[in-house]
XYZ file of N, CA, C and O in Angstrom:
356
model
N 0.835 -1.189 0.000
C 0.000 0.000 0.000
C 0.876 1.248 0.000
O 1.824 1.321 0.764
N 0.531 2.244 -0.818
C 1.298 3.486 -0.795
C 1.008 4.257 0.490
O -0.070 4.136 1.072
N 1.970 5.080 0.951
C 1.710 5.865 2.173
C 0.597 6.860 1.935
O 0.456 7.407 0.844
N -0.205 7.065 2.959
C -1.299 8.024 2.852
C -0.771 9.423 3.124
O 0.079 9.618 3.992
N -1.289 10.378 2.388
C -0.914 11.759 2.612
C -1.731 12.312 3.772
O -2.882 11.929 3.962
N -1.118 13.225 4.558
C -1.874 13.808 5.667
C -3.045 14.619 5.136
O -2.995 15.125 4.013
N -4.110 14.726 5.922
C -5.260 15.518 5.468
C -4.847 16.974 5.280
O -3.982 17.485 5.977
N -5.461 17.626 4.320
C -5.178 19.027 4.056
C -5.878 19.875 5.107
O -7.068 19.699 5.359
N -5.119 20.807 5.711
C -5.700 21.691 6.726
C -6.649 22.676 6.058
O -6.394 23.168 4.960
N -7.740 22.954 6.708
C -8.688 23.947 6.219
C -8.117 25.324 6.513
O -7.741 25.595 7.653
N -8.005 26.195 5.508
C -7.435 27.516 5.779
C -8.316 28.319 6.727
O -9.541 28.172 6.729
N -7.662 29.151 7.526
C -8.399 29.999 8.464
C -9.210 31.023 7.675
O -8.737 31.539 6.658
N -10.410 31.344 8.130
C -11.194 32.376 7.443
C -10.504 33.735 7.581
O -9.797 33.981 8.556
N -10.692 34.599 6.596
C -10.129 35.953 6.628
C -11.274 36.947 6.601
O -12.136 36.885 5.724
N -11.275 37.867 7.575
C -12.346 38.843 7.703
C -11.794 40.244 7.465
O -10.769 40.620 8.044
N -12.448 41.051 6.614
C -12.005 42.438 6.429
C -12.358 43.268 7.660
O -13.408 43.060 8.278
N -11.455 44.180 8.032
C -11.718 45.057 9.173
C -11.353 46.490 8.814
O -10.624 46.745 7.871
N -11.879 47.429 9.602
C -11.570 48.851 9.500
C -10.953 49.284 10.819
O -11.074 48.573 11.820
N -10.303 50.466 10.851
C -9.730 50.927 12.118
C -10.775 50.948 13.219
O -11.940 51.258 12.999
N -10.350 50.593 14.419
C -11.231 50.550 15.575
C -11.119 49.214 16.266
O -10.224 48.422 15.989
N -12.014 48.954 17.154
C -12.003 47.693 17.894
C -12.758 46.619 17.122
O -13.796 46.885 16.525
N -12.220 45.419 17.162
C -12.851 44.275 16.520
C -12.962 43.181 17.565
O -12.000 42.892 18.273
N -14.138 42.613 17.699
C -14.311 41.501 18.617
C -14.430 40.223 17.816
O -15.063 40.186 16.768
N -13.774 39.186 18.299
C -13.826 37.899 17.638
C -13.654 36.803 18.666
O -13.405 37.072 19.836
N -13.781 35.593 18.236
C -13.640 34.450 19.134
C -12.654 33.458 18.556
O -12.697 33.155 17.366
N -11.800 32.968 19.417
C -10.869 31.903 19.071
C -11.119 30.788 20.064
O -11.287 31.024 21.256
N -11.164 29.568 19.563
C -11.440 28.421 20.433
C -10.587 27.246 19.970
O -9.885 27.335 18.968
N -10.681 26.145 20.682
C -9.968 24.950 20.249
C -10.462 24.489 18.878
O -9.694 23.990 18.066
N -11.744 24.678 18.611
C -12.307 24.294 17.317
C -11.849 25.244 16.206
O -11.713 24.841 15.065
N -11.609 26.514 16.506
C -11.152 27.522 15.541
C -9.990 28.291 16.178
O -10.153 29.399 16.673
N -8.770 27.700 16.198
C -7.652 28.309 16.915
C -6.967 29.464 16.183
O -6.137 30.148 16.753
N -7.312 29.687 14.920
C -6.688 30.748 14.134
C -7.777 31.535 13.412
O -8.696 30.958 12.841
N -7.662 32.858 13.470
C -8.554 33.731 12.708
C -7.667 34.776 12.039
O -6.731 35.290 12.651
N -7.951 35.065 10.783
C -7.181 36.062 10.037
C -8.069 37.263 9.741
O -9.234 37.116 9.393
N -7.477 38.456 9.887
C -8.156 39.698 9.547
C -7.343 40.392 8.461
O -6.119 40.299 8.422
N -8.025 41.106 7.585
C -7.389 41.833 6.493
C -7.787 43.294 6.589
O -8.935 43.621 6.876
N -6.808 44.182 6.358
C -7.113 45.608 6.332
C -6.243 46.279 5.276
O -5.185 45.772 4.903
N -6.709 47.420 4.791
C -5.965 48.203 3.812
C -5.104 49.213 4.547
O -5.556 49.841 5.520
N -3.860 49.367 4.081
C -2.936 50.331 4.678
C -1.923 50.731 3.625
O -1.820 50.105 2.567
N -1.172 51.788 3.931
C -0.157 52.294 3.012
C 1.200 52.294 3.699
O 1.287 52.309 4.930
N 2.257 52.325 2.885
C 3.604 52.456 3.429
C 3.661 53.724 4.288
O 3.113 54.760 3.916
N 4.266 53.600 5.453
C 4.374 54.723 6.379
C 3.279 54.761 7.425
O 3.402 55.478 8.424
N 2.187 54.014 7.219
C 1.127 53.968 8.225
C 1.649 53.268 9.479
O 2.398 52.296 9.407
N 1.244 53.787 10.636
C 1.573 53.150 11.908
C 0.382 52.286 12.300
O -0.758 52.759 12.339
N 0.648 51.019 12.558
C -0.403 50.059 12.883
C -0.201 49.569 14.311
O 0.910 49.170 14.681
N -1.259 49.625 15.110
C -1.224 49.088 16.465
C -2.243 47.970 16.552
O -3.408 48.155 16.206
N -1.794 46.797 16.978
C -2.653 45.624 17.108
C -2.520 45.077 18.517
O -1.431 45.085 19.093
N -3.619 44.594 19.057
C -3.563 43.939 20.367
C -4.607 42.835 20.413
O -5.601 42.874 19.697
N -4.332 41.864 21.247
C -5.244 40.737 21.416
C -5.243 40.364 22.883
O -4.188 40.111 23.465
N -6.426 40.367 23.487
C -6.562 40.079 24.911
C -7.381 38.823 25.135
O -8.456 38.672 24.542
N -6.871 37.948 25.986
C -7.643 36.775 26.404
C -8.683 37.245 27.408
O -8.369 37.967 28.346
N -9.932 36.871 27.197
C -10.995 37.292 28.106
C -11.482 36.156 28.988
O -12.190 36.395 29.953
N -11.119 34.919 28.643
C -11.495 33.776 29.476
C -10.649 32.579 29.077
O -9.973 32.592 28.044
N -10.687 31.553 29.864
C -9.980 30.320 29.542
C -8.471 30.469 29.642
O -7.954 31.403 30.235
N -7.773 29.549 29.013
C -6.316 29.528 29.107
C -5.638 29.977 27.816
O -4.459 29.685 27.602
N -6.347 30.690 26.966
C -5.795 31.174 25.715
C -4.551 32.024 25.968
O -4.532 32.874 26.852
N -3.489 31.809 25.199
C -2.280 32.618 25.244
C -2.152 33.297 23.886
O -1.625 32.717 22.935
N -2.664 34.532 23.742
C -2.698 35.203 22.446
C -1.316 35.348 21.815
O -0.319 35.592 22.486
N -1.283 35.206 20.491
C -0.076 35.386 19.690
C -0.503 36.088 18.413
O -1.385 35.606 17.701
N 0.102 37.242 18.122
C -0.238 38.019 16.929
C 0.847 37.877 15.871
O 2.043 37.900 16.196
N 0.433 37.767 14.634
C 1.346 37.761 13.499
C 0.801 38.742 12.470
O -0.369 38.664 12.100
N 1.643 39.676 12.029
C 1.266 40.639 10.997
C 1.963 40.226 9.702
O 3.191 40.152 9.643
N 1.157 39.933 8.689
C 1.678 39.507 7.395
C 1.421 40.586 6.358
O 0.390 41.267 6.394
N 2.329 40.709 5.401
C 2.165 41.656 4.306
C 1.281 41.083 3.224
O 0.777 39.955 3.328
N 1.086 41.825 2.139
C 0.186 41.391 1.066
C 0.588 40.065 0.421
O -0.248 39.366 -0.117
N 1.860 39.731 0.458
C 2.326 38.467 -0.113
C 2.581 37.423 0.967
O 3.374 36.499 0.768
N 1.940 37.584 2.115
C 2.088 36.692 3.270
C 3.491 36.680 3.861
O 3.868 35.750 4.561
N 4.291 37.737 3.609
C 5.593 37.819 4.251
C 5.411 38.318 5.684
O 4.545 39.146 5.954
N 6.211 37.788 6.605
C 6.123 38.165 8.015
C 6.652 39.575 8.201
O 7.802 39.867 7.864
N 5.814 40.475 8.743
C 6.219 41.848 9.019
C 6.523 42.051 10.493
O 7.433 42.796 10.843
N 5.748 41.433 11.363
C 5.945 41.568 12.807
C 5.168 40.464 13.500
O 4.229 39.900 12.943
N 5.576 40.172 14.743
C 4.821 39.214 15.555
C 5.044 39.519 17.023
O 6.023 40.179 17.385
N 4.124 39.082 17.863
C 4.246 39.308 19.298
C 3.527 38.210 20.052
O 2.458 37.758 19.651
N 4.120 37.821 21.175
C 3.519 36.809 22.031
C 3.003 37.436 23.322
O 1.831 37.393 23.595
N 3.846 38.039 24.106
C 3.434 38.550 25.414
C 3.743 40.030 25.591
O 4.049 40.475 26.702
N 3.640 40.826 24.524
C 3.943 42.249 24.603
C 2.853 43.076 25.259
O 3.059 44.232 25.585
N 1.698 42.483 25.472
C 0.612 43.172 26.174
C 0.705 42.873 27.655
O 1.672 42.280 28.133
N -0.282 43.271 28.407
C -0.273 42.993 29.844
C -0.497 41.501 30.081
O -1.293 40.862 29.392
N 0.235 40.929 31.014
C 0.081 39.505 31.313
C 0.436 38.656 30.120
O 1.475 38.833 29.509
N -0.444 37.752 29.747
C -0.171 36.857 28.612
C -0.702 37.405 27.287
O -0.631 36.748 26.260
N -1.260 38.612 27.290
C -1.846 39.202 26.090
C -0.764 39.630 25.110
O 0.392 39.790 25.461
N -1.156 39.829 23.842
C -0.225 40.224 22.789
C -0.548 41.634 22.310
O -1.710 42.027 22.256
N 0.495 42.393 21.970
C 0.311 43.747 21.463
C 1.541 44.150 20.658
O 2.655 43.738 20.967
N 1.325 44.946 19.610
C 2.437 45.439 18.802
C 2.055 46.743 18.138
O 0.885 46.995 17.867
N 3.061 47.575 17.910
C 2.927 48.789 17.096
C 4.081 48.762 16.110
O 5.226 48.554 16.500
N 3.779 48.947 14.831
C 4.809 48.917 13.808
C 4.476 49.919 12.705
O 3.298 50.215 12.460
N 5.509 50.458 12.078
C 5.338 51.330 10.921
C 5.529 50.481 9.677
O 6.530 49.777 9.544
N 4.571 50.535 8.776
C 4.623 49.704 7.579
C 5.630 50.244 6.575
O 5.701 51.455 6.344
N 6.421 49.350 6.011
C 7.443 49.746 5.020
C 6.799 50.046 3.693
O 5.736 49.589 3.372
């Protein structure tokens, strides 16, 4: 028998957002959520993610238009929360 290939992971949904506060839910069933926003070079972006219950340990990743890593943070917020401010290139 040929080896079986691992199941293909379902991509995380991507939601468009505008400046301001965004509320969302992350759970064991949906551990990753992606948000998309429009910005320009030179814009300063501040992102934060706070755990409101359970044992979630927030981790933020900021990706560019081609999915290149621009910034990430694990515990830059208060306690185990994540926060970052970056100027876009």
